[in-house]
Each structure stands twice: as C-alpha cells, then as structure tokens.
Short mmCIF file of C-alpha atoms and ligand atoms in Angstrom, two decimals:
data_model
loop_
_atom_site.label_atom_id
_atom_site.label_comp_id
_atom_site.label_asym_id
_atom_site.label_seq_id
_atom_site.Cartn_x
_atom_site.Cartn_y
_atom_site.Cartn_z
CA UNK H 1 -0.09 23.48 -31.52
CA UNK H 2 -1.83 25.38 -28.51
CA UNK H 3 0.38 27.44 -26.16
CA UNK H 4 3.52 26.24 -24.59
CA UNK H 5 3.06 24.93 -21.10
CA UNK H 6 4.02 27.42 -18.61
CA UNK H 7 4.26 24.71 -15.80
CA UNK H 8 6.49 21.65 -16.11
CA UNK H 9 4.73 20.26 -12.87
CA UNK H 10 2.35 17.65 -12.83
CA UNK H 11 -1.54 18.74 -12.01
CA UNK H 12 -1.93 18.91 -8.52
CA UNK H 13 -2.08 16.35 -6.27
CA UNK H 14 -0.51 13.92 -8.82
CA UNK H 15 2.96 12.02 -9.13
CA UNK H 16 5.79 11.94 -11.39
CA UNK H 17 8.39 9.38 -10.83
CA UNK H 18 11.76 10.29 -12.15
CA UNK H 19 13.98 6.69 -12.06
CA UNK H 20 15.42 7.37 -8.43
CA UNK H 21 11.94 7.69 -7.45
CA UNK H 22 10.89 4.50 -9.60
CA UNK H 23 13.84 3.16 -7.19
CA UNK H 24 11.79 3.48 -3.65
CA UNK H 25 8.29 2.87 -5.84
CA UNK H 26 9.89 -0.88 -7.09
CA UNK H 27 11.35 -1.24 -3.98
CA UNK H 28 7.95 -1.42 -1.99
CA UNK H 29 6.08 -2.97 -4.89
CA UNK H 30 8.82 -5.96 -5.30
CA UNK H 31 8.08 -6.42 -1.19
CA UNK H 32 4.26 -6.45 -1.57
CA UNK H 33 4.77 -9.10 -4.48
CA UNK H 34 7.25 -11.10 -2.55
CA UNK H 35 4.67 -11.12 0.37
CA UNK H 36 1.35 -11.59 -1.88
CA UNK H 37 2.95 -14.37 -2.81
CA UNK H 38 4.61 -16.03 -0.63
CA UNK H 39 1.04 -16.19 1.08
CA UNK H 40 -0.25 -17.67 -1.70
CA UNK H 41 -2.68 -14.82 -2.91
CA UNK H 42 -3.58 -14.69 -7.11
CA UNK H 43 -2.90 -11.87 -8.30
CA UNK H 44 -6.05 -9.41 -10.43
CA UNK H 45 -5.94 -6.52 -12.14
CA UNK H 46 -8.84 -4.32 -13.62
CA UNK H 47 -8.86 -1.13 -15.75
CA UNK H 48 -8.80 1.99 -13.51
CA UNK H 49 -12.41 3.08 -14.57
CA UNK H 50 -15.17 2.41 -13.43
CA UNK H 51 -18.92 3.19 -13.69
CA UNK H 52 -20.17 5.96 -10.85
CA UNK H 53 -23.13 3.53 -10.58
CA UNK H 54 -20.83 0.96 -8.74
CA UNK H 55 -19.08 3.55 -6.48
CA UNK H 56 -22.15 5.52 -5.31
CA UNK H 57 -23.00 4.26 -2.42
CA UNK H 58 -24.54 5.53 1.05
CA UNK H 59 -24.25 9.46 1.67
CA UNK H 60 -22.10 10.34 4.70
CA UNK H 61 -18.54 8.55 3.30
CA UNK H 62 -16.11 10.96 2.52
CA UNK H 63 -15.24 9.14 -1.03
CA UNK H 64 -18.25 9.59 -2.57
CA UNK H 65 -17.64 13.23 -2.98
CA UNK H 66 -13.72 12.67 -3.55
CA UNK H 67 -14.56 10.80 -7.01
CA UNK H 68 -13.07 12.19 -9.73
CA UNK H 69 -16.03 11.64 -12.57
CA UNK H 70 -16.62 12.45 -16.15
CA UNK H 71 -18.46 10.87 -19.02
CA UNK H 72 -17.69 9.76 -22.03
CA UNK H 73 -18.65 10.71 -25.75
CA UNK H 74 -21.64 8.45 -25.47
CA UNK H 75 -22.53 9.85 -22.29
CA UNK H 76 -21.64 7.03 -19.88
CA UNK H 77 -21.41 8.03 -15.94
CA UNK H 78 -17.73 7.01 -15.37
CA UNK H 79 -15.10 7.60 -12.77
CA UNK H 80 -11.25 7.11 -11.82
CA UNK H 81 -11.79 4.41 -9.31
CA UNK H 82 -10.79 5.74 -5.35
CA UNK H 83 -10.60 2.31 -4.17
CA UNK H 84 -10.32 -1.49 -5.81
CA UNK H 85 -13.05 -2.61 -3.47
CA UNK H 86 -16.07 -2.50 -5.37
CA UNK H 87 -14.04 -3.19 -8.50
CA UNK H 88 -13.10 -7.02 -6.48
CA UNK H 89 -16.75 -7.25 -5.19
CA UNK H 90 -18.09 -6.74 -9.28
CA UNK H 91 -15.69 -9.41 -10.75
CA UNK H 92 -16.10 -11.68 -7.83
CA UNK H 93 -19.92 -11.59 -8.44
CA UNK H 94 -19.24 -11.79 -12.43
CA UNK H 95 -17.70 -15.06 -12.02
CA UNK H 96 -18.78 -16.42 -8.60
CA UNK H 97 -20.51 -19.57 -10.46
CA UNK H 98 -16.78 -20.55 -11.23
CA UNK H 99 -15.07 -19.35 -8.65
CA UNK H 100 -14.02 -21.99 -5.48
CA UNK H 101 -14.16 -20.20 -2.23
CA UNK H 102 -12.37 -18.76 -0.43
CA UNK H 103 -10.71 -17.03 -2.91
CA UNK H 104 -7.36 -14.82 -1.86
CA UNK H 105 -7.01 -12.14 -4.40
CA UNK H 106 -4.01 -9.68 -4.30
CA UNK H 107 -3.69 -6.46 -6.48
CA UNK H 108 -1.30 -2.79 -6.88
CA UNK H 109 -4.02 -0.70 -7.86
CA UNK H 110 -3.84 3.10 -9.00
CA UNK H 111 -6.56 4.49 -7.10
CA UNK H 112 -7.51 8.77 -7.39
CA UNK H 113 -9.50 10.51 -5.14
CA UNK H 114 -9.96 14.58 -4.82
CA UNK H 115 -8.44 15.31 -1.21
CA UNK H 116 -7.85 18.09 1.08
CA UNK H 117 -3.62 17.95 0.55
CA UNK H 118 -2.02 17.06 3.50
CA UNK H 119 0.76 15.31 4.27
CA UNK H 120 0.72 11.22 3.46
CA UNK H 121 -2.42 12.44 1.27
CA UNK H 122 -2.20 12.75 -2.66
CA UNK H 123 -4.94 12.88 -5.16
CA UNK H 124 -3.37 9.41 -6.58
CA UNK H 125 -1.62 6.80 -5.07
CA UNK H 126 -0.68 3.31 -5.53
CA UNK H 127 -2.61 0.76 -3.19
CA UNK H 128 -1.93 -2.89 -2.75
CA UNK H 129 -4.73 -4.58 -1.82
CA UNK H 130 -5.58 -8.13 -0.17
CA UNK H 131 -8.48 -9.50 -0.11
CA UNK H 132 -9.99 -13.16 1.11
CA UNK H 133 -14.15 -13.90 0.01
CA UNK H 134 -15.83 -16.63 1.26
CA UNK H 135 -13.87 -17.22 4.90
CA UNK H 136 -16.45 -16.18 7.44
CA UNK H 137 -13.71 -16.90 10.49
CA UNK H 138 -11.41 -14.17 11.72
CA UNK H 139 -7.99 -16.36 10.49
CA UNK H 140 -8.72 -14.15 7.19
CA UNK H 141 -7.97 -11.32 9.05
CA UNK H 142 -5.02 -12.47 11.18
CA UNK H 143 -3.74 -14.11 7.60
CA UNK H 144 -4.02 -10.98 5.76
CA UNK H 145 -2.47 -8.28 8.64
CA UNK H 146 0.43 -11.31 9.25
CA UNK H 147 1.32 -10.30 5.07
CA UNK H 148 0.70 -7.32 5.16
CA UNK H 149 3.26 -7.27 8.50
CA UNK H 150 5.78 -9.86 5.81
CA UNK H 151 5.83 -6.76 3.25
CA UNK H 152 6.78 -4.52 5.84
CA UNK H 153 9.73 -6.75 7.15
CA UNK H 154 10.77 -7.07 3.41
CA UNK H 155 11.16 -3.76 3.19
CA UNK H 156 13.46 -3.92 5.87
CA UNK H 157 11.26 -1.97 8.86
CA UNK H 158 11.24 -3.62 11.92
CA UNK H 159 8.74 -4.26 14.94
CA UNK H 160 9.81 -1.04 16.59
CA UNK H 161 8.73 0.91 13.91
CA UNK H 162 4.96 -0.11 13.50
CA UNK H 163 2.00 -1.46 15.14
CA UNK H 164 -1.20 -2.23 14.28
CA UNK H 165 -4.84 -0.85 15.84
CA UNK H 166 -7.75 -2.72 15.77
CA UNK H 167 -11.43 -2.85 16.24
CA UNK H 168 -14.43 -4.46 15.60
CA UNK H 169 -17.82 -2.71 14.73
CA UNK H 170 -19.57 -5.54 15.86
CA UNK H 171 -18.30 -5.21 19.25
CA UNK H 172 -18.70 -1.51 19.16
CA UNK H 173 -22.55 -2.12 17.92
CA UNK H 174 -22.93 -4.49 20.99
CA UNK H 175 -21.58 -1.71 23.49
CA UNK H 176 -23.75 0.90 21.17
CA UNK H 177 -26.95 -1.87 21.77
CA UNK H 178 -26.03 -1.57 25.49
CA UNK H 179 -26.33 2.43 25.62
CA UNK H 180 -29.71 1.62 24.29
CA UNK H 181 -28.68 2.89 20.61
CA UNK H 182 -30.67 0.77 18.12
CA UNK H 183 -28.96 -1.40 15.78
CA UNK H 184 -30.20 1.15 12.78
CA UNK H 185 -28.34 4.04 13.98
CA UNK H 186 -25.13 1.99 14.49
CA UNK H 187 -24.10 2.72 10.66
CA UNK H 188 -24.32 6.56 10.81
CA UNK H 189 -22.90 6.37 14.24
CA UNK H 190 -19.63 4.59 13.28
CA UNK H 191 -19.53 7.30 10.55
CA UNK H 192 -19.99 10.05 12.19
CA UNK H 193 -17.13 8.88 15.30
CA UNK H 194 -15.08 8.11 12.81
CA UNK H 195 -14.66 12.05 11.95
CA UNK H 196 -13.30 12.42 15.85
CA UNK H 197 -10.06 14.56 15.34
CA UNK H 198 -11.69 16.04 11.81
CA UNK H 199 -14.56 18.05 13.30
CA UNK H 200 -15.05 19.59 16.73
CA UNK H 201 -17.23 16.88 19.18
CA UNK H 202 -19.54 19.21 19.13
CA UNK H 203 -20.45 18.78 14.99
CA UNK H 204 -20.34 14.76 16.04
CA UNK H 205 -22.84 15.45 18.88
CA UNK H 206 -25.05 17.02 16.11
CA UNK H 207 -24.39 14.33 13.89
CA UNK H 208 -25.16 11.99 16.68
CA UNK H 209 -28.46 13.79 17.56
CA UNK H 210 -29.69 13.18 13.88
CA UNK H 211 -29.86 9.43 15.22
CA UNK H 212 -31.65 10.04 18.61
CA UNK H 213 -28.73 10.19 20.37
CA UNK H 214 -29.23 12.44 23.39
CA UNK H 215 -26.35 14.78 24.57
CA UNK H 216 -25.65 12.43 27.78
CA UNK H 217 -25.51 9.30 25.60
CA UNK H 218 -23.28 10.72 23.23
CA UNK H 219 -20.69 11.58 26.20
CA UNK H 220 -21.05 7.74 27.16
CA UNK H 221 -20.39 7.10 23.45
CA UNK H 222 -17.24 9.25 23.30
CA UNK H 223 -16.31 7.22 26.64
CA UNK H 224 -16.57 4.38 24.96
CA UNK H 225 -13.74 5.12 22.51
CA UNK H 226 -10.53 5.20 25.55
CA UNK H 227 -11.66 1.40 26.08
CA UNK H 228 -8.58 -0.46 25.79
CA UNK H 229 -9.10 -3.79 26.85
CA UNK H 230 -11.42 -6.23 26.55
CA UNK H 231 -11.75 -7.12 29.61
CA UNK H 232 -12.94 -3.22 29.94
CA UNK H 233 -15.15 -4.15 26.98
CA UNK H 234 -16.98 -7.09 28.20
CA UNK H 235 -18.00 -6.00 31.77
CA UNK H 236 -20.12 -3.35 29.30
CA UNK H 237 -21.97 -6.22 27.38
CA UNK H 238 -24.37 -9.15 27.91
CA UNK H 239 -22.17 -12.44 28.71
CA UNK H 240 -21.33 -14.91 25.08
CA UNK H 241 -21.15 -11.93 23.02
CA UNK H 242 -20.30 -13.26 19.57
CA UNK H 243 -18.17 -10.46 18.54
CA UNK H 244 -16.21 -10.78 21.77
CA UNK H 245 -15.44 -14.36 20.95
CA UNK H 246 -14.71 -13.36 17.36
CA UNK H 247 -11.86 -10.96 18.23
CA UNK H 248 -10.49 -13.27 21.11
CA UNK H 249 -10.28 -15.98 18.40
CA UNK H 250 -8.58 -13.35 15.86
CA UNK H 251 -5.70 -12.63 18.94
CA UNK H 252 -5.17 -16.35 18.94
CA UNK H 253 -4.56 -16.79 14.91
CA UNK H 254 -2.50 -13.79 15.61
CA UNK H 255 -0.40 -15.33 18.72
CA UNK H 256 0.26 -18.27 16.49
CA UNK H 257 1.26 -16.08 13.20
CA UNK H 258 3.77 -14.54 16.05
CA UNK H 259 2.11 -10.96 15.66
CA UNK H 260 -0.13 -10.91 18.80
CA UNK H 261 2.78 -8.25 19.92
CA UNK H 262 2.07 -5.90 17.02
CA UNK H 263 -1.63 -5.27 17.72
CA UNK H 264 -3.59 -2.95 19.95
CA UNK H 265 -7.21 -2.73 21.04
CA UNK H 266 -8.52 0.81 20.24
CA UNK H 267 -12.15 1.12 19.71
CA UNK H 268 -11.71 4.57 18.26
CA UNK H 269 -10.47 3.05 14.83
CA UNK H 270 -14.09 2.75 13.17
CA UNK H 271 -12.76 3.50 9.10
CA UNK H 272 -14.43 5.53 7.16
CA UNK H 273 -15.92 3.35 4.39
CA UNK H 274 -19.34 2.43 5.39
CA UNK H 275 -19.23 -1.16 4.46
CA UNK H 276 -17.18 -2.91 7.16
CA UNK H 277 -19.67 -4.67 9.07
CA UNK H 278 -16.54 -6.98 11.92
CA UNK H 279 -13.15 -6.41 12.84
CA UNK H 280 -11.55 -3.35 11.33
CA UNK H 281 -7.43 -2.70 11.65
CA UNK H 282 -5.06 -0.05 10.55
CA UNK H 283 -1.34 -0.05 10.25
CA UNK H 284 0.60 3.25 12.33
CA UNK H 285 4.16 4.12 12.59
CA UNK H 286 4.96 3.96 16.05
CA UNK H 287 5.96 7.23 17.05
CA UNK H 288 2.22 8.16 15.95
CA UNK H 289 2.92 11.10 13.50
CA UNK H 290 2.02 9.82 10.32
CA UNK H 291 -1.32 8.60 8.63
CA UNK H 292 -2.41 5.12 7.90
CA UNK H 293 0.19 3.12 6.51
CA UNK H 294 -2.58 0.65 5.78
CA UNK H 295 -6.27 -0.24 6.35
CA UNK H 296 -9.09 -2.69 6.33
CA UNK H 297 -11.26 -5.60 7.66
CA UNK H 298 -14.11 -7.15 7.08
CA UNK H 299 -17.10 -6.39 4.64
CA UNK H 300 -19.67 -9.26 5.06
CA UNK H 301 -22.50 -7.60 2.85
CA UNK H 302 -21.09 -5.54 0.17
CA UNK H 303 -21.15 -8.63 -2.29
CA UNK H 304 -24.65 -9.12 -1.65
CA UNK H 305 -25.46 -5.11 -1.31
CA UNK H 306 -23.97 -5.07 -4.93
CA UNK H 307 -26.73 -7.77 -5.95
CA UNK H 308 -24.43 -10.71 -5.70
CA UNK H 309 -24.75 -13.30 -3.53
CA UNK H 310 -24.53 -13.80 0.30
CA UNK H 311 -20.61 -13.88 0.71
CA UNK H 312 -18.54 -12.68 3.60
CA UNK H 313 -15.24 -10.97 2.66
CA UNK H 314 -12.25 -9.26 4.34
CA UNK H 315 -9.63 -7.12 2.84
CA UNK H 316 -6.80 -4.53 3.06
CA UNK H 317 -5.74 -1.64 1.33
CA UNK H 318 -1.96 -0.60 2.06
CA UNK H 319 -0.62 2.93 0.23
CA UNK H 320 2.74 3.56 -1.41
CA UNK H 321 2.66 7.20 -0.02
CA UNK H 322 2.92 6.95 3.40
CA UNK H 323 5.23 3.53 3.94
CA UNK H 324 7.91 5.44 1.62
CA UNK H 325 7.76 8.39 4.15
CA UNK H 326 8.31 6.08 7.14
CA UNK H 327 10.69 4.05 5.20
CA UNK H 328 12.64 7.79 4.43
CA UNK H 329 12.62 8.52 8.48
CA UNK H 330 13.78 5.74 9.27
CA UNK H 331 16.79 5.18 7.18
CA UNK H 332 19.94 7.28 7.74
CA UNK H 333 21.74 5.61 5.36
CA UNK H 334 21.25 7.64 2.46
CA UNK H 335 24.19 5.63 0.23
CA UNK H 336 23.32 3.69 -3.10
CA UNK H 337 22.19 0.14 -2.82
CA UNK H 338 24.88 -1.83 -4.68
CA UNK H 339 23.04 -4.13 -7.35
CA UNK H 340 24.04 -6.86 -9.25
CA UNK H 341 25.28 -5.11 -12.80
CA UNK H 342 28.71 -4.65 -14.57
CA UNK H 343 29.47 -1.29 -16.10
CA UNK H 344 30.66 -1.49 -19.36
CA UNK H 345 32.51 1.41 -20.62
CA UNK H 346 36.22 2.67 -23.11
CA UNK H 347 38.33 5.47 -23.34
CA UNK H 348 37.93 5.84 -27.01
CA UNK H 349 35.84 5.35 -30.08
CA UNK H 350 38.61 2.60 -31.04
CA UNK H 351 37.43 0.67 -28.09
CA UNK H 352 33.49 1.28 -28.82
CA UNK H 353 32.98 -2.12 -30.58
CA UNK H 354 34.80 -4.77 -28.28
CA UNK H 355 32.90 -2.64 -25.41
CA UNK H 356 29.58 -3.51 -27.10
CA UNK H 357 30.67 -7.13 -27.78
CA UNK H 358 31.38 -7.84 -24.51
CA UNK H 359 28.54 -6.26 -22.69
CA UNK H 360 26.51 -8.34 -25.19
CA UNK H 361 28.29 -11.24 -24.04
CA UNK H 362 27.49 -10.40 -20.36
CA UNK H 363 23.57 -10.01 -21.45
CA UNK H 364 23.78 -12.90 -23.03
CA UNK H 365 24.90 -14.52 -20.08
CA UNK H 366 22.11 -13.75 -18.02
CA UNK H 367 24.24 -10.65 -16.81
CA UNK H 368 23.20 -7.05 -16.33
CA UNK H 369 25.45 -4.79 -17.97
CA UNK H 370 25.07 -1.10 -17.94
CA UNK H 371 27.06 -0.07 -21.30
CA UNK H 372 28.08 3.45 -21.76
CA UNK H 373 27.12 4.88 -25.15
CA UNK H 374 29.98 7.52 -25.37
CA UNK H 375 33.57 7.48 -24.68
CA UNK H 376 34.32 8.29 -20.93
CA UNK H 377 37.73 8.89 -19.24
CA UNK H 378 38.86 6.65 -16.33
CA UNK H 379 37.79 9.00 -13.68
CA UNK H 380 34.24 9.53 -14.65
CA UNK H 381 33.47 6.00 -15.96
CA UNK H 382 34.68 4.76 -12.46
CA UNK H 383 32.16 7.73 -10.77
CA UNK H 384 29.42 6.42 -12.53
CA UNK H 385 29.91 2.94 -11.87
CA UNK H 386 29.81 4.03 -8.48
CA UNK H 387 26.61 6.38 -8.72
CA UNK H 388 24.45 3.68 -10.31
CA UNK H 389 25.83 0.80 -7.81
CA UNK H 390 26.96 -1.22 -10.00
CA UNK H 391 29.14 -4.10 -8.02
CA UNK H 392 31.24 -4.46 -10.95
CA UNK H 393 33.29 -2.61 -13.69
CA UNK H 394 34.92 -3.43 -16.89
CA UNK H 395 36.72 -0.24 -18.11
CA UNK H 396 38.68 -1.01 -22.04
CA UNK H 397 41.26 1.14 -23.14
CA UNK H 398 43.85 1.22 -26.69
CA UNK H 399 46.15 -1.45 -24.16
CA UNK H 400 43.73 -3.85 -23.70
CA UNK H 401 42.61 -4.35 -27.49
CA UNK H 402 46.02 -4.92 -28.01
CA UNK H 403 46.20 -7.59 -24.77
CA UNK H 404 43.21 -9.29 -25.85
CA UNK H 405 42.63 -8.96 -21.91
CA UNK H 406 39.69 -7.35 -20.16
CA UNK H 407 40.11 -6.38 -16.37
CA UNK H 408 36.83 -6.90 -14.11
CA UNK H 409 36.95 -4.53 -11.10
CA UNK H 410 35.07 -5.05 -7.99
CA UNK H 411 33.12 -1.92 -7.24
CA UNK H 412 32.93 -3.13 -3.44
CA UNK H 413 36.80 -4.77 -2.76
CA UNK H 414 38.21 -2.95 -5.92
CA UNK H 415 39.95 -6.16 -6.64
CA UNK H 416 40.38 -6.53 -9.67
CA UNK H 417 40.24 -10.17 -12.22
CA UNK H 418 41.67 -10.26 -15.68
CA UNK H 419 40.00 -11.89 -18.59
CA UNK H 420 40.05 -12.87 -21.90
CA UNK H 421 38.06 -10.97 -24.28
CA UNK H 422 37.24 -14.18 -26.30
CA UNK H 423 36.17 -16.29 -23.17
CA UNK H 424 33.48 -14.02 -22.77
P1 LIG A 1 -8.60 3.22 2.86
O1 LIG A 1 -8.35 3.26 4.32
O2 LIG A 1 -9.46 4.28 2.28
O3 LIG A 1 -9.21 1.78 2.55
O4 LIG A 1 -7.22 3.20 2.12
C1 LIG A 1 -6.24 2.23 2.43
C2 LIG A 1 -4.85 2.84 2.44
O5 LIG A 1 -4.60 3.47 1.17
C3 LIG A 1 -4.61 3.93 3.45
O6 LIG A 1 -4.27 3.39 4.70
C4 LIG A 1 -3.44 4.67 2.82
O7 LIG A 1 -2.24 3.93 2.99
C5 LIG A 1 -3.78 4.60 1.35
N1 LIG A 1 -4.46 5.82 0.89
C6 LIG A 1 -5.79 6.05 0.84
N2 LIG A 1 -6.05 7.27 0.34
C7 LIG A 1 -4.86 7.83 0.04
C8 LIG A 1 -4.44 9.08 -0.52
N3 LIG A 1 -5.32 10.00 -0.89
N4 LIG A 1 -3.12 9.32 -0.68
C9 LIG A 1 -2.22 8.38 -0.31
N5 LIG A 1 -2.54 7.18 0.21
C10 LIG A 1 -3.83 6.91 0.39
C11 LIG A 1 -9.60 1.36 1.30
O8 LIG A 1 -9.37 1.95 0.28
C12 LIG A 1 -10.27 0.01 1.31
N6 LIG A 1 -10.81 -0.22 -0.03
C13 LIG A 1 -9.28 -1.07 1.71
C14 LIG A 1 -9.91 -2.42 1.65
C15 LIG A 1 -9.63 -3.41 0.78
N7 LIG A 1 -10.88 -2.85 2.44
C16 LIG A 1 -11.21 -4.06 2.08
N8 LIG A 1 -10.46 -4.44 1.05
#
C-alpha cells in the first residue's frame, strides 16, 4: 500500500455523482431517451477510446490539443474520445455495405477533453448525441433540433427559457465568395471567426491576414456577422443561391415541426469543429448567460474525409453540464419529487421478519419498496419516508403482529388504508 490519499476530491475537472446528483443526471438522461425514442432514433454505443489517428484532424480546432492521450503497453497511440463524432463516422463506414440509409443513430456518450475551467466547462461530461447519415435535405436538421427541443420540454423547461441560433457555412462561404474571399480560405476563416469573444479582433485580423484577407475586408467580414435576416443576407449574394434556398426550406420543416418560433438567424454561430460544411445550430438559455446547451449541423464530408464513402450526415451533440445548470435556475422549487415507492419499516427487531415479508410481497408485486434494515422509531421512519419521497408508508409495530393488520399511509393525503398481512 502507497500513501494514504491526502485529497478525497476527484482529479480536476472530473465528476463524482453522489445519488442526489445521480437524481438530476437520470433525470436528463431518462428525457433524452424518452425523446431519442420517441423519434425513432437506434440507439449505439462504443468504448470511450479511441485511436489518436482517428481524432487528429486539421490544425487550428481547439480539440485537437484538448485530447487527453496515452499509449498502451504495446505502444498504441490512444485517446479518451472528446467527441462521438468520428467514433459514428468509423462504425458507419465499418458497416456501410449493410447499413440502409438514412440511418438515425442516437447515443449518451462520456466524452473528456483538457479545458480551460470555466463555468458550464468540465474536463468530462456526458453528451447525447443525434445523428442522421445519408439525408442530404435540411428536414434532418429541423428533425433532429425538433428532439432535441422534445428532451428539453421533458425535462420540464419551457419556450421562454431557450432558443436556438443558427447558421449555415454555406451561406456564410457565399457572402465570403462575394467579398472576393476564395472558397480555400473559407475553412480557416470560419475557424478563426469562430474565436470572436475568445481573442481580441485584432489576433482574428492576423489570423485572417494568414488567408489574404486585407485589413478592410476583414472589417466587411466582421460586418457580416450582425446580419440577422435573410433578407439582409441575400441582397449580399448572386440571385438562386443554393444555400439560401437550403435554409428557407429548413424554416419551413421547422414551421411545420411548430419550432419556427424557437430559432434565430445569427451568422456569428460558425462552431468550432472544422468539419461542418451547411447549416450549423446551437441551443442558448434565453437570458444569454450560459454556454451552449447544445450544438451541431451538418458534416457532408467527414465520412468520406475518413476514407469512407461519399455520405452526407448531420448531427448534434447536447451536454449534461450546462442543461442541469439552467434546469437549477430555473426551478425554485427545491422540494423532493414524490416517486412511486412504499417505505417499509418496524419499531422492533420482533417486527424485522413480517417487515421483510411484506416488502417482498410488494417487490414481488411489481412494487418498489424501500425496506429499512434497522429498527426505526415512528418519528424518524415517517422523516425518511418523507426525505426519499416515497408516496407511501407501511410502518409495523408489536400491535400489528398481533392484528395480523398492516396500515398503508399516504405520504401525500396521509390517509391511511388497513390491510391484511396475508393478502399481501
Ligand atoms: P460541441 O459543440 O463540441 O459539438 O459539443 C456539443 C455540446 O457538448 C456542447 O454544446 C455542450 O453542451 C457539451 N460540451 C462540450 N464540451 C463540454 C465540456 N468540456 N464540458 C461540458 N459540456 C461540454 C460536438 O461535440 C459535436 N461532435 C456534436 C455533433 C454531433 N456534431 C455532429 N454530430
């Protein structure tokens, strides 16, 4: 045995979840499930590592150099995946002989990267992810923000306290074409505007310059980003512009999945993963202060980048980190969530074994019962009914052996029912 730990915390950056935490952590992944599902999108899963040759990708993305890697005793390049993407984009290509597109894939994935800490930002983090391959028109994008919007309704946030930005790069390359920046720039471009609030304008500019961007382009650039509508957008591009059409047709899908309301034009969200190639979105609290509550859009060459085929894709990645911040602002109600369980507990040792045979009646049953594995008086049992939520209580004391009766309370009326033992 080495030293004793000095620190009881986890390493930095990482979570522990004690059970009232695992409470809020179910909560939002029972709502992603629920809406996953009731979309109709298969659930994956892979093992969280991966090999740094699939996650090194083009310099200038901010996750390359957050990936925590190591090797292994044979000397393999590995890594704690920072994102499911290229994980999806590998077993899609493994299998895409057998695979009927479009596929919808849905996963919770454990994803790690090495961040500056700041708030809504943790070296791990949960991320549910939805993805659609093989759907080249923008109702995979309306479809996937309209669940992502279901999981946030299950969860029991309404309209007021969300919205949802989005873009398209392919619009903002059109507008990019018409400052006379060539379409082989446009990648480090959307990169380097997409660290606008990181680093001064003046570190962009430079970035900017790097692409032959001159200092009086770059201000129309920068202009470019407080366009916020598109009928601001098209008087600054040639007439059928396809990407216009494309997000006009997205708004429609949107209208008719009733959450046309929900989203806003705002060329300045670009993402920061270099692979979305159309319409990009992210999820906001309302009032603005928080990060991302979720992210995405589409990726039409990352499949083939990887050496798959030619297969256009859109997805979303939505965190556990910052929803359950929102979700603490905007509940007041602090109280425990009553839950369908009986508490089972007795006064006295006497009482243990009818205690246990009735709460394994209850399981039996299909029931949840919560038994208590030491004596308790009346006072304390009842408390911790209470504390755990339980909507019902069975308390047994010396009287009620000798009754043969049990008495059912009901945590939220405190009626109470009386029973006999042996009908249970
Ligand atoms: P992302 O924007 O890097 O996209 O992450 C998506 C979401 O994951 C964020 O909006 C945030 O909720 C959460 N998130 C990311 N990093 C952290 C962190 N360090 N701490 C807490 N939460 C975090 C992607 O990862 C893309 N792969 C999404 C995607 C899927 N695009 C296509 N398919």
């Amino acid at each position: 045995m080495g030293k004793p730990h000095k620190s009881f915390a986890p390493p930095k950056g990482m979570r522990d979840f004690y059970p009232e935490d695992m409470l809020v952590r179910s909560r939002i992944f029972d709502a992603w499930r629920k809406a996953g599902k009731q979309s109709g999108f298969a659930e994956y899963d892979a093992c969280v590592v991966e090999t740094q040759d699939l996650l090194k990708r083009k310099a200038g993305e901010e996750i390359v150099d957050q990936i925590y890697t190591f090797k292994d005793k044979s000397g393999r390049e590995l890594a704690l995946r920072p994102e499911m993407t290229p994980t999806l984009a590998r077993m899609v290509t493994a299998r895409e002989g057998s695979l009927s597109f479009p596929i919808k894939w849905t996963t919770i994935a454990q994803c790690f990267r090495y961040e500056r800490m700041t708030r809504g930002r943790k070296r791990e983090h949960y991320q549910w992810n939805l993805d659609v391959v093989g759907c080249d028109s923008p109702a995979a994008e309306a479809e996937i923000i309209a669940t992502a919007v279901a999981a946030l309704a299950e969860m029991g946030l309404n309209r007021e306290h969300y919205l949802v930005r989005f873009s398209s790069r392919a619009l903002l390359g059109e507008l990019l074409n018409a400052l006379g920046i060539d379409h082989d720039h446009h990648a480090a471009t959307f990169l380097a505007l997409d660290k606008r609030g990181k680093i001064s304008d003046e570190a962009i500019e430079d970035l900017l310059k790097k692409e032959g961007v001159d200092h009086e382009t770059a201000s129309k650039v920068f202009d470019l980003l407080s366009l916020h509508t598109l009928e601001e957008v098209s008087a600054r591009i040639p007439d059928n512009s396809p990407a216009l059409t494309e997000v006009e047709q997205f708004l429609s899908f949107a209208e008719a999945y009733g959450i046309r309301d929900l989203l806003k034009l705002n060329l300045s969200v670009i993402r920061g993963l270099s692979y979305y190639t159309g319409i990009v979105f992210e999820g906001f609290d309302s009032r603005g202060e928080l990060r991302a509550i979720f992210g995405g859009g589409r990726y039409d060459s990352l499949l083939s980048d990887l050496g798959g085929s030619a297969r256009t894709a859109v997805g979303m990645g939505f965190g556990d980190v910052v929803v359950a911040e929102l979700l603490a602002e905007t509940e007041t109600d602090n109280a425990t969530p009553v839950i369908e369980a009986v508490r089972v507990g007795f006064m006295e040792e006497s009482q243990r074994t009818t205690a246990i045979q009735v709460a394994a009646a209850l399981r039996r049953q299909g029931r949840t019962a919560h038994l208590a594995l030491t004596p308790e008086r009346a006072k304390n049992f009842f408390s911790q009914a209470s504390k755990t939520g339980c909507n019902e209580a069975i308390y047994i004391g010396p009287d009620d052996i000798e009754t043969g009766k049990i008495r059912i309370k009901n945590m939220v009326t405190r009626e109470q029912r009386e029973m006999d033992v042996g009908d249970l």
